[in-house]
Amino acid sequence: MTTKTEVKQYLNYINGEWVASSNEEVTESISPANKNEIVGYVQKSTKEDLDQAVAAAKIAQVAWRKLSGAARGDFLYKVANILESKLDAVAETMTREMGKTLPEAKGETARGVAILRYYAGEGMRKVGDVIPSTDSDALMFTTRTPLGVVGVITPWNFPVAIPIWKIAPALIYGNTVVLKPAGETSVTAAKVIECFAEAGLPAGVINMVTGSGSVIGQGLIDHEDINGITFTGSDQVGKTVGQGALARGAKYQLEMGGKNPVIVTDDADLDLAVEATISGGLRSTGQKCTATSRVIVQSGVYEEFKEKLVAKVKEIKVGDGLQEGTWMGPCASESQLNTVLSYVEKGQEEGATLLYGGKKHEEEGLENGFYVQPAVFDNVTNDMIIAQEEIFGPVLALIKVDTVEEALDVANDSKFGLSASIFTTNVSNMLSFIKDMDAGLVRINAESAGVELQAPFGGMKLSSSGSREQGEAAKEFFTSIKTVFVK
Ligand code: NDP
């Protein structure tokens, strides 16, 4: 057990300085692998701290936007190199703080480095188009202008990649940033911001204020000097962000949940489908917005697929993400564990058959962590709660269908539309899926989770609101188009 005296305290980063909260209160961030281990203390900040950060960002934006894109890009290249040099340490902190396995945490940190480099290059790419004017003596073109100060509210499930995929495009297009990271992963966020600080970005360009969602998150939504808010998290909080921003005319971008289906047709390569369902559904303990949760299987291969799936799920080694050989770490928090357990109970109450798992691990060594067995449900119908609500845990719901058309109807019968995949060898099934599946990401013979940083990311229906994140698409949110007419 870690004692209070050994544990480091992490400060807010405001106007180029590491500072304590004005009320000098801190909260502890604990490890989900062992609730007695404190990973660090973080500031329980106040509205006053937030006001200082926003004021600093507002002042800094005046000079930051005047730099060339290439000069802003140079800073991002520096941040990328620093993060790369600290990759192992940042990844280890992530694993300790939110539980995903060390190889996954390293992969995510490497992705953060790649995102920074991608957007560093974006500083040299085109920002507008020349549009022929009806006046032959005039030149008409578009350029882009930054929003101003952007509020960034992030979740705990990708504590390095998500802040970076919002901060990097915000900065490259000339905005300054105030980050409010998730409470569960504020130490990891501080490690990321340390890289920006070390790279020597001008004071006020990037700020981080830790604290509760209701004070700091809500404070960002309501702050009149925040010109845009980019948010990833639950659909409930997302709605609050959208309504609050809309009420005062600020721009907003919301990435929320998913209830992502995989369709397995009679002609599919079943081994590939099993492998991808497990990887897509259970990696990161199912805590990805793109995680597979509804497994819609055609009747001709249903029994065979089910047997193969359950046999493989039983082999999954659950444990501390820092230990070699662990395939699945704990849930990120006690409340997340309780959510998973309550959905497992609801599924059984509704009449689904629990084929395997779904219980809290109480074995020696795991009893102090938020560990749950991966769960597989059989006899699920799509109207059940476990097939409609986002669980955000390692729970797979098997749904039997007779035809590919029925599979598509079931897949689309959801309030979410983030990611969807199909396993089939039939070209016409592939084409129907591409055309008729209502999801922002449609993936053929590949797991539902898995996003390339240079491509647009986002969903339909309740999954997203506002323009897409990542890749070139990010500029739609972080800039406004200016149409220029020169005569
Ligand atoms: P939340 O939506 O509560 O949290 C996301 C972020 O919003 C955090 O930084 C949080 O701060 C902040 N926040 C909370 N309340 C407010 C508020 N009133 N105003 C502004 N910001 C606020 O998600 P949870 O972490 O509680 O997870 C709950 C569920 O959300 C999960 O079970 C999952 O279903 C879904 N989720 C989806 C994600 C996705 O990638 N789409 C990611 C994470 C969760 P704080 O941490 O301090 O509460």
XYZ file of C-alpha atoms and ligand atoms in Angstrom:
535
model
C 0.000 0.000 0.000
C 1.282 3.454 -0.914
C 1.414 5.937 1.929
C 0.312 9.535 1.539
C 3.830 10.912 2.040
C 5.298 8.954 -0.902
C 2.659 10.060 -3.351
C 3.252 12.956 -5.686
C 0.880 15.886 -5.964
C 0.119 17.156 -9.463
C -0.664 20.815 -10.035
C -2.778 22.745 -12.501
C -0.972 24.245 -15.487
C -2.059 27.850 -15.951
C -0.326 30.565 -17.954
C 2.896 28.569 -18.265
C 3.157 27.789 -14.519
C 2.382 24.740 -12.399
C 0.097 26.056 -9.670
C -1.991 24.709 -6.799
C -5.723 25.266 -6.699
C -6.812 28.479 -4.983
C -8.532 26.472 -2.240
C -5.493 24.180 -1.816
C -7.723 21.110 -1.887
C -6.652 17.908 -3.597
C -8.283 14.613 -4.475
C -6.614 11.253 -4.781
C -6.444 9.246 -7.943
C -6.445 5.541 -7.124
C -5.434 2.492 -9.102
C -8.312 0.289 -10.288
C -5.964 -2.689 -10.009
C -5.699 -2.072 -6.275
C -7.903 0.534 -4.661
C -5.381 0.942 -1.814
C -2.768 2.270 -4.199
C -2.838 6.015 -4.693
C -1.348 6.991 -8.044
C -1.232 10.713 -7.247
C -3.032 13.694 -5.787
C -4.600 16.189 -8.159
C -6.047 19.638 -7.643
C -9.713 19.956 -6.760
C -9.937 23.257 -8.551
C -12.363 26.119 -8.236
C -14.145 28.452 -10.613
C -11.469 31.038 -9.765
C -8.724 28.707 -11.069
C -10.711 28.157 -14.227
C -11.195 31.895 -14.720
C -7.425 32.402 -14.501
C -6.795 29.690 -17.079
C -9.376 31.084 -19.502
C -8.017 34.632 -19.076
C -4.474 33.396 -19.805
C -5.656 31.474 -22.860
C -7.525 34.503 -24.160
C -4.486 36.760 -23.905
C -2.137 34.141 -25.378
C -4.375 33.556 -28.374
C -3.684 37.027 -29.777
C -0.023 36.221 -30.478
C -0.486 32.479 -31.081
C -2.861 32.966 -33.990
C -0.382 35.367 -35.617
C 2.328 32.690 -35.831
C 2.579 30.815 -39.105
C 1.138 27.327 -39.190
C 4.668 26.026 -39.679
C 5.868 27.778 -36.509
C 2.993 26.330 -34.504
C 3.788 22.964 -36.082
C 7.394 23.186 -34.846
C 6.077 23.303 -31.286
C 3.944 20.221 -31.891
C 6.930 18.330 -33.339
C 8.811 19.142 -30.139
C 5.936 17.905 -27.978
C 5.843 14.688 -30.051
C 9.554 14.058 -29.514
C 9.295 14.689 -25.774
C 6.278 12.399 -25.423
C 8.091 9.722 -27.414
C 11.092 9.958 -25.087
C 8.754 9.427 -22.097
C 6.548 6.815 -23.736
C 7.237 4.016 -21.255
C 6.712 6.193 -18.182
C 3.514 7.794 -19.500
C 2.126 4.386 -20.509
C 2.928 2.930 -17.104
C 1.108 5.794 -15.379
C -1.890 5.215 -17.644
C -1.989 1.509 -16.784
C -1.714 2.238 -13.061
C -4.362 4.923 -13.186
C -7.045 3.395 -15.422
C -6.144 -0.251 -15.740
C -5.644 -1.002 -19.444
C -2.771 -3.383 -20.108
C 0.709 -1.968 -20.555
C 1.005 -2.977 -24.239
C -2.318 -1.210 -24.936
C -1.162 1.855 -22.977
C 2.097 1.930 -24.934
C 0.186 1.628 -28.202
C -2.074 4.511 -27.188
C 0.871 6.720 -26.211
C 2.596 5.960 -29.517
C -0.628 6.975 -31.221
C -0.506 10.259 -29.293
C 2.980 10.863 -30.714
C 1.762 10.093 -34.237
C -1.251 12.424 -33.873
C 1.030 15.266 -32.765
C 3.254 14.709 -35.808
C 0.274 14.518 -38.135
C -1.088 17.867 -36.932
C 2.386 19.429 -36.862
C 2.445 18.758 -40.619
C -1.061 20.165 -40.960
C 0.441 23.596 -40.271
C 1.924 23.461 -43.802
C -1.175 22.212 -45.633
C -3.793 24.191 -47.509
C -6.575 25.942 -45.638
C -8.801 27.150 -48.435
C -9.913 27.092 -52.055
C -9.974 29.568 -54.887
C -13.541 29.896 -56.166
C -14.151 31.478 -59.578
C -15.940 34.801 -59.207
C -18.565 35.964 -61.722
C -16.585 39.207 -61.773
C -13.572 38.573 -64.009
C -11.586 41.326 -62.259
C -11.974 39.802 -58.817
C -10.219 37.083 -56.859
C -12.405 35.044 -54.552
C -11.081 32.469 -52.120
C -11.648 30.926 -48.718
C -9.324 30.935 -45.767
C -9.811 29.745 -42.222
C -9.693 31.527 -38.924
C -9.390 30.008 -35.432
C -12.318 30.000 -32.992
C -10.352 31.585 -30.147
C -10.199 29.749 -26.809
C -11.313 26.133 -26.909
C -12.500 24.160 -23.869
C -11.516 20.498 -24.015
C -13.423 18.019 -21.792
C -12.110 14.474 -21.964
C -12.976 11.017 -20.578
C -10.805 8.434 -18.865
C -10.864 5.616 -21.420
C -8.134 7.036 -23.712
C -6.440 9.473 -21.335
C -3.539 10.242 -23.701
C -4.939 9.873 -27.216
C -8.250 11.732 -26.761
C -6.805 14.891 -25.145
C -4.104 14.937 -27.836
C -6.489 14.416 -30.747
C -8.433 17.442 -29.532
C -5.551 19.668 -28.352
C -3.239 19.170 -31.356
C -5.722 20.320 -34.039
C -6.991 23.116 -31.751
C -3.450 24.477 -31.465
C -2.297 24.008 -35.035
C -5.234 26.037 -36.375
C -4.409 28.926 -34.005
C -6.653 28.351 -30.988
C -5.521 28.243 -27.388
C -6.779 25.576 -24.994
C -8.102 24.943 -21.506
C -8.197 21.192 -20.784
C -10.395 19.629 -18.118
C -9.433 15.945 -18.006
C -11.511 13.158 -16.432
C -11.143 12.874 -12.675
C -10.095 9.219 -12.924
C -7.100 9.982 -15.154
C -5.901 13.440 -14.175
C -2.394 12.228 -13.289
C -1.945 10.806 -16.789
C -3.261 14.073 -18.223
C -0.695 16.002 -16.166
C 2.057 13.812 -17.659
C 0.844 14.714 -21.141
C 0.713 18.422 -20.333
C 4.258 18.206 -18.928
C 5.377 17.418 -22.493
C 3.701 20.597 -23.809
C 5.286 22.601 -20.972
C 8.746 21.172 -21.696
C 8.396 21.985 -25.378
C 8.266 25.648 -24.407
C 4.890 26.655 -25.811
C 4.215 30.314 -25.024
C 2.537 30.862 -21.638
C -1.238 30.542 -21.771
C -1.412 28.627 -25.064
C -2.215 25.394 -23.243
C -3.736 25.227 -19.764
C -4.995 22.348 -17.658
C -7.392 22.635 -14.736
C -8.336 19.457 -12.891
C -11.461 19.128 -10.776
C -15.022 17.956 -10.885
C -17.187 17.870 -13.974
C -19.907 19.861 -12.236
C -17.553 22.740 -11.356
C -14.779 22.861 -13.956
C -16.601 21.104 -16.812
C -19.769 23.119 -16.278
C -17.627 26.238 -15.786
C -16.135 25.748 -19.251
C -19.578 25.291 -20.789
C -20.831 28.521 -19.214
C -17.732 30.684 -19.622
C -18.348 33.566 -21.979
C -14.708 33.591 -23.147
C -14.767 29.961 -24.262
C -15.538 30.061 -27.975
C -15.842 26.334 -28.611
C -16.122 23.144 -26.575
C -15.024 19.718 -27.695
C -16.275 16.880 -25.502
C -16.003 13.093 -25.340
C -17.943 11.119 -22.736
C -21.437 9.963 -21.888
C -24.496 10.992 -23.884
C -26.078 12.436 -20.712
C -23.236 14.905 -20.072
C -22.847 15.457 -23.817
C -26.398 16.784 -23.970
C -25.628 19.225 -21.140
C -22.544 20.420 -23.008
C -24.463 20.878 -26.254
C -27.407 22.687 -24.656
C -25.154 24.966 -22.588
C -22.931 25.871 -25.516
C -25.886 26.453 -27.822
C -27.576 28.700 -25.258
C -24.711 31.170 -25.395
C -23.805 30.680 -29.052
C -20.548 28.772 -28.586
C -19.543 26.078 -31.058
C -19.582 22.494 -29.775
C -18.487 19.046 -30.825
C -19.692 15.948 -28.979
C -18.412 12.378 -29.199
C -20.578 10.110 -27.105
C -21.408 6.467 -26.850
C -21.975 3.502 -29.071
C -23.779 0.162 -29.061
C -21.673 -1.213 -31.834
C -22.822 -4.314 -33.702
C -20.832 -6.965 -35.483
C -22.707 -9.049 -38.071
C -21.460 -12.559 -38.773
C -23.006 -14.076 -41.902
C -23.283 -17.732 -42.884
C -20.396 -17.334 -45.336
C -18.005 -15.619 -42.903
C -14.547 -16.775 -41.913
C -15.596 -17.773 -38.392
C -12.149 -17.888 -36.805
C -11.459 -14.369 -38.008
C -14.881 -13.224 -36.772
C -14.341 -14.778 -33.337
C -10.920 -13.211 -32.977
C -12.186 -9.763 -34.026
C -15.279 -9.956 -31.818
C -13.121 -10.709 -28.795
C -10.564 -8.058 -29.615
C -13.203 -5.454 -30.531
C -15.455 -6.230 -27.586
C -13.141 -7.026 -24.728
C -9.830 -5.217 -25.213
C -9.511 -2.310 -22.771
C -12.120 -4.212 -20.720
C -14.763 -3.174 -23.252
C -14.326 0.490 -22.349
C -14.083 1.920 -25.840
C -16.836 3.921 -27.476
C -16.201 1.780 -30.566
C -16.251 -1.533 -28.642
C -18.307 -4.376 -30.101
C -21.248 -5.180 -27.876
C -24.019 -6.678 -30.048
C -22.973 -9.831 -31.884
C -25.568 -10.529 -34.564
C -25.046 -13.988 -36.044
C -26.860 -15.739 -38.898
C -28.575 -18.947 -37.848
C -26.559 -21.256 -40.134
C -23.338 -20.615 -38.192
C -24.781 -19.467 -34.864
C -24.026 -22.568 -32.785
C -20.546 -23.076 -34.215
C -19.658 -19.393 -33.770
C -20.995 -19.391 -30.206
C -18.949 -22.443 -29.205
C -15.749 -21.019 -30.669
C -16.379 -17.632 -29.061
C -17.059 -18.945 -25.565
C -14.052 -21.293 -25.725
C -11.774 -18.349 -26.556
C -13.335 -15.990 -24.005
C -12.686 -18.596 -21.304
C -8.966 -18.421 -22.127
C -8.760 -14.678 -21.376
C -6.368 -13.889 -18.561
C -7.700 -11.120 -16.350
C -5.252 -9.342 -14.057
C -3.121 -6.325 -13.301
C -2.355 -4.577 -16.576
C 1.268 -4.082 -15.512
C 1.855 -7.839 -15.287
C 3.142 -9.595 -18.353
C 0.636 -12.044 -19.796
C -2.442 -10.117 -18.649
C -4.890 -9.824 -21.530
C -7.617 -7.828 -19.788
C -7.181 -5.374 -16.915
C -9.766 -4.176 -14.381
C -12.664 -1.808 -14.998
C -11.404 1.761 -14.689
C -13.342 2.557 -11.511
C -15.578 1.029 -8.889
C -18.616 2.747 -10.388
C -17.748 1.314 -13.806
C -17.459 -2.178 -12.242
C -20.826 -1.745 -10.535
C -22.378 -0.589 -13.801
C -21.137 -3.742 -15.543
C -22.393 -6.011 -12.730
C -25.790 -4.324 -12.753
C -26.168 -4.813 -16.519
C -25.227 -8.490 -16.143
C -28.019 -8.776 -13.585
C -30.489 -6.905 -15.802
C -29.656 -9.182 -18.728
C -30.513 -12.263 -16.675
C -33.688 -10.667 -15.332
C -34.791 -9.942 -18.889
C -34.388 -13.596 -19.850
C -31.045 -13.663 -21.638
C -28.836 -16.654 -20.838
C -25.470 -15.885 -19.264
C -23.179 -18.403 -20.979
C -20.025 -17.339 -19.220
C -18.513 -14.785 -16.842
C -19.997 -11.550 -15.556
C -18.863 -11.990 -11.967
C -16.502 -9.873 -9.914
C -13.109 -11.521 -9.449
C -12.514 -12.202 -5.772
C -9.405 -14.378 -6.059
C -6.327 -13.581 -4.028
C -4.409 -10.769 -5.655
C -7.484 -9.419 -7.435
C -9.755 -8.799 -4.439
C -8.768 -5.128 -4.036
C -9.209 -4.262 -7.692
C -12.237 -3.646 -9.911
C -11.903 -6.885 -11.854
C -14.773 -8.556 -13.650
C -14.890 -11.685 -15.781
C -15.680 -11.061 -19.455
C -19.334 -12.007 -20.032
C -21.136 -13.653 -22.942
C -24.943 -13.660 -23.176
C -27.000 -15.987 -25.368
C -30.688 -15.700 -26.356
C -30.573 -11.923 -26.478
C -33.255 -10.000 -28.336
C -32.513 -6.528 -29.569
C -35.194 -4.892 -27.423
C -33.468 -5.946 -24.206
C -31.697 -3.287 -22.151
C -28.355 -5.072 -22.597
C -28.799 -4.727 -26.368
C -29.837 -1.069 -26.269
C -27.859 0.758 -23.581
C -24.130 1.358 -23.634
C -22.578 -0.849 -20.936
C -18.963 0.211 -21.444
C -17.664 -3.068 -20.102
C -16.637 -6.555 -21.265
C -20.095 -7.872 -22.113
C -21.016 -9.517 -25.426
C -24.679 -10.068 -26.348
C -25.372 -12.765 -28.970
C -28.414 -12.198 -31.177
C -29.563 -14.848 -33.689
C -31.014 -13.789 -37.069
C -32.065 -15.709 -40.180
C -31.063 -13.377 -42.988
C -28.538 -10.635 -43.719
C -31.431 -8.151 -44.199
C -32.710 -9.001 -40.723
C -29.169 -8.599 -39.370
C -28.981 -5.092 -40.839
C -32.388 -4.159 -39.420
C -31.311 -5.308 -35.967
C -27.943 -3.558 -36.275
C -29.683 -0.281 -37.182
C -32.288 -0.608 -34.429
C -30.308 1.488 -31.939
C -30.216 5.077 -30.761
C -26.449 4.989 -31.411
C -24.552 4.816 -34.698
C -20.833 5.019 -34.081
C -19.117 1.928 -35.475
C -20.286 -1.328 -37.043
C -18.595 -4.288 -38.648
C -19.547 -7.276 -40.751
C -17.788 -10.565 -41.353
C -18.664 -11.952 -44.749
C -16.994 -13.234 -47.901
C -19.929 -12.211 -50.086
C -19.474 -8.973 -52.052
C -23.163 -8.198 -52.202
C -23.423 -8.466 -48.376
C -20.499 -6.077 -48.128
C -22.125 -3.569 -50.461
C -25.508 -3.705 -48.660
C -23.716 -3.141 -45.377
C -21.760 -0.139 -46.677
C -24.945 1.377 -48.140
C -27.508 0.615 -45.437
C -25.625 0.547 -42.123
C -26.236 3.782 -40.229
C -22.881 4.265 -38.555
C -20.042 6.743 -38.864
C -17.499 3.929 -39.192
C -18.359 0.808 -41.211
C -15.784 -1.921 -41.226
C -15.678 -5.048 -43.349
C -13.897 -8.135 -41.993
C -12.331 -5.967 -39.282
C -13.254 -5.336 -35.663
C -15.520 -2.396 -34.773
C -12.866 -0.791 -32.583
C -9.923 0.574 -34.482
C -9.539 4.020 -35.923
C -6.795 5.502 -38.047
C -5.733 8.950 -36.957
C -5.665 10.434 -40.454
C -9.315 9.504 -41.150
C -12.476 11.244 -39.910
C -13.874 9.828 -36.681
C -17.416 10.182 -35.382
C -20.871 8.698 -35.512
C -24.505 9.154 -36.429
C -27.634 9.513 -34.285
C -26.898 9.882 -30.559
C -23.230 8.932 -30.946
C -22.000 12.321 -32.120
C -23.043 15.869 -32.668
C -21.124 18.482 -34.596
C -18.415 17.863 -37.143
C -16.025 14.910 -37.192
C -12.818 14.621 -35.200
C -9.349 13.600 -36.390
C -7.654 13.749 -39.757
C -8.272 16.728 -41.969
C -11.922 16.739 -40.867
C -10.900 18.247 -37.521
C -10.495 21.654 -39.110
C -14.267 21.915 -39.573
C -14.672 22.282 -35.837
C -11.532 24.180 -34.873
C -11.829 26.893 -37.529
C -14.401 29.089 -39.210
C -14.392 29.598 -42.960
C -13.830 33.143 -44.175
C -14.849 33.880 -47.748
C -12.625 36.576 -49.239
C -13.427 38.744 -52.235
C -10.662 40.949 -53.635
C -11.335 43.478 -56.392
P -18.906 11.522 -18.194
O -19.624 11.904 -19.422
O -19.518 11.767 -16.878
O -17.459 12.239 -18.154
C -16.756 12.699 -19.287
C -16.095 14.029 -18.964
O -17.106 15.005 -18.701
C -15.228 13.997 -17.703
O -14.143 14.871 -17.846
C -16.188 14.517 -16.643
O -15.560 15.054 -15.506
C -16.903 15.599 -17.418
N -18.171 16.005 -16.824
C -18.958 15.336 -15.943
N -20.059 16.062 -15.627
C -19.964 17.217 -16.321
C -20.793 18.377 -16.427
N -21.919 18.492 -15.765
N -20.395 19.363 -17.239
C -19.253 19.263 -17.954
N -18.419 18.205 -17.880
C -18.775 17.192 -17.081
O -18.521 10.016 -18.334
P -18.116 8.999 -17.151
O -16.681 9.095 -17.003
O -18.894 9.208 -15.904
O -18.560 7.634 -17.774
C -19.933 7.291 -17.748
C -20.345 6.598 -19.026
O -20.072 7.441 -20.131
C -19.569 5.330 -19.341
O -20.078 4.250 -18.669
C -19.756 5.253 -20.826
O -21.007 4.687 -21.107
C -19.751 6.687 -21.278
N -18.430 7.107 -21.770
C -18.250 7.206 -23.103
C -17.014 7.541 -23.596
C -16.763 7.641 -25.040
O -15.625 7.474 -25.463
N -17.748 7.962 -25.846
C -15.870 7.787 -22.721
C -16.172 7.692 -21.326
C -17.416 7.370 -20.892
P -15.336 14.122 -14.183
O -14.454 13.013 -14.613
O -14.683 15.045 -13.240
O -16.696 13.660 -13.771
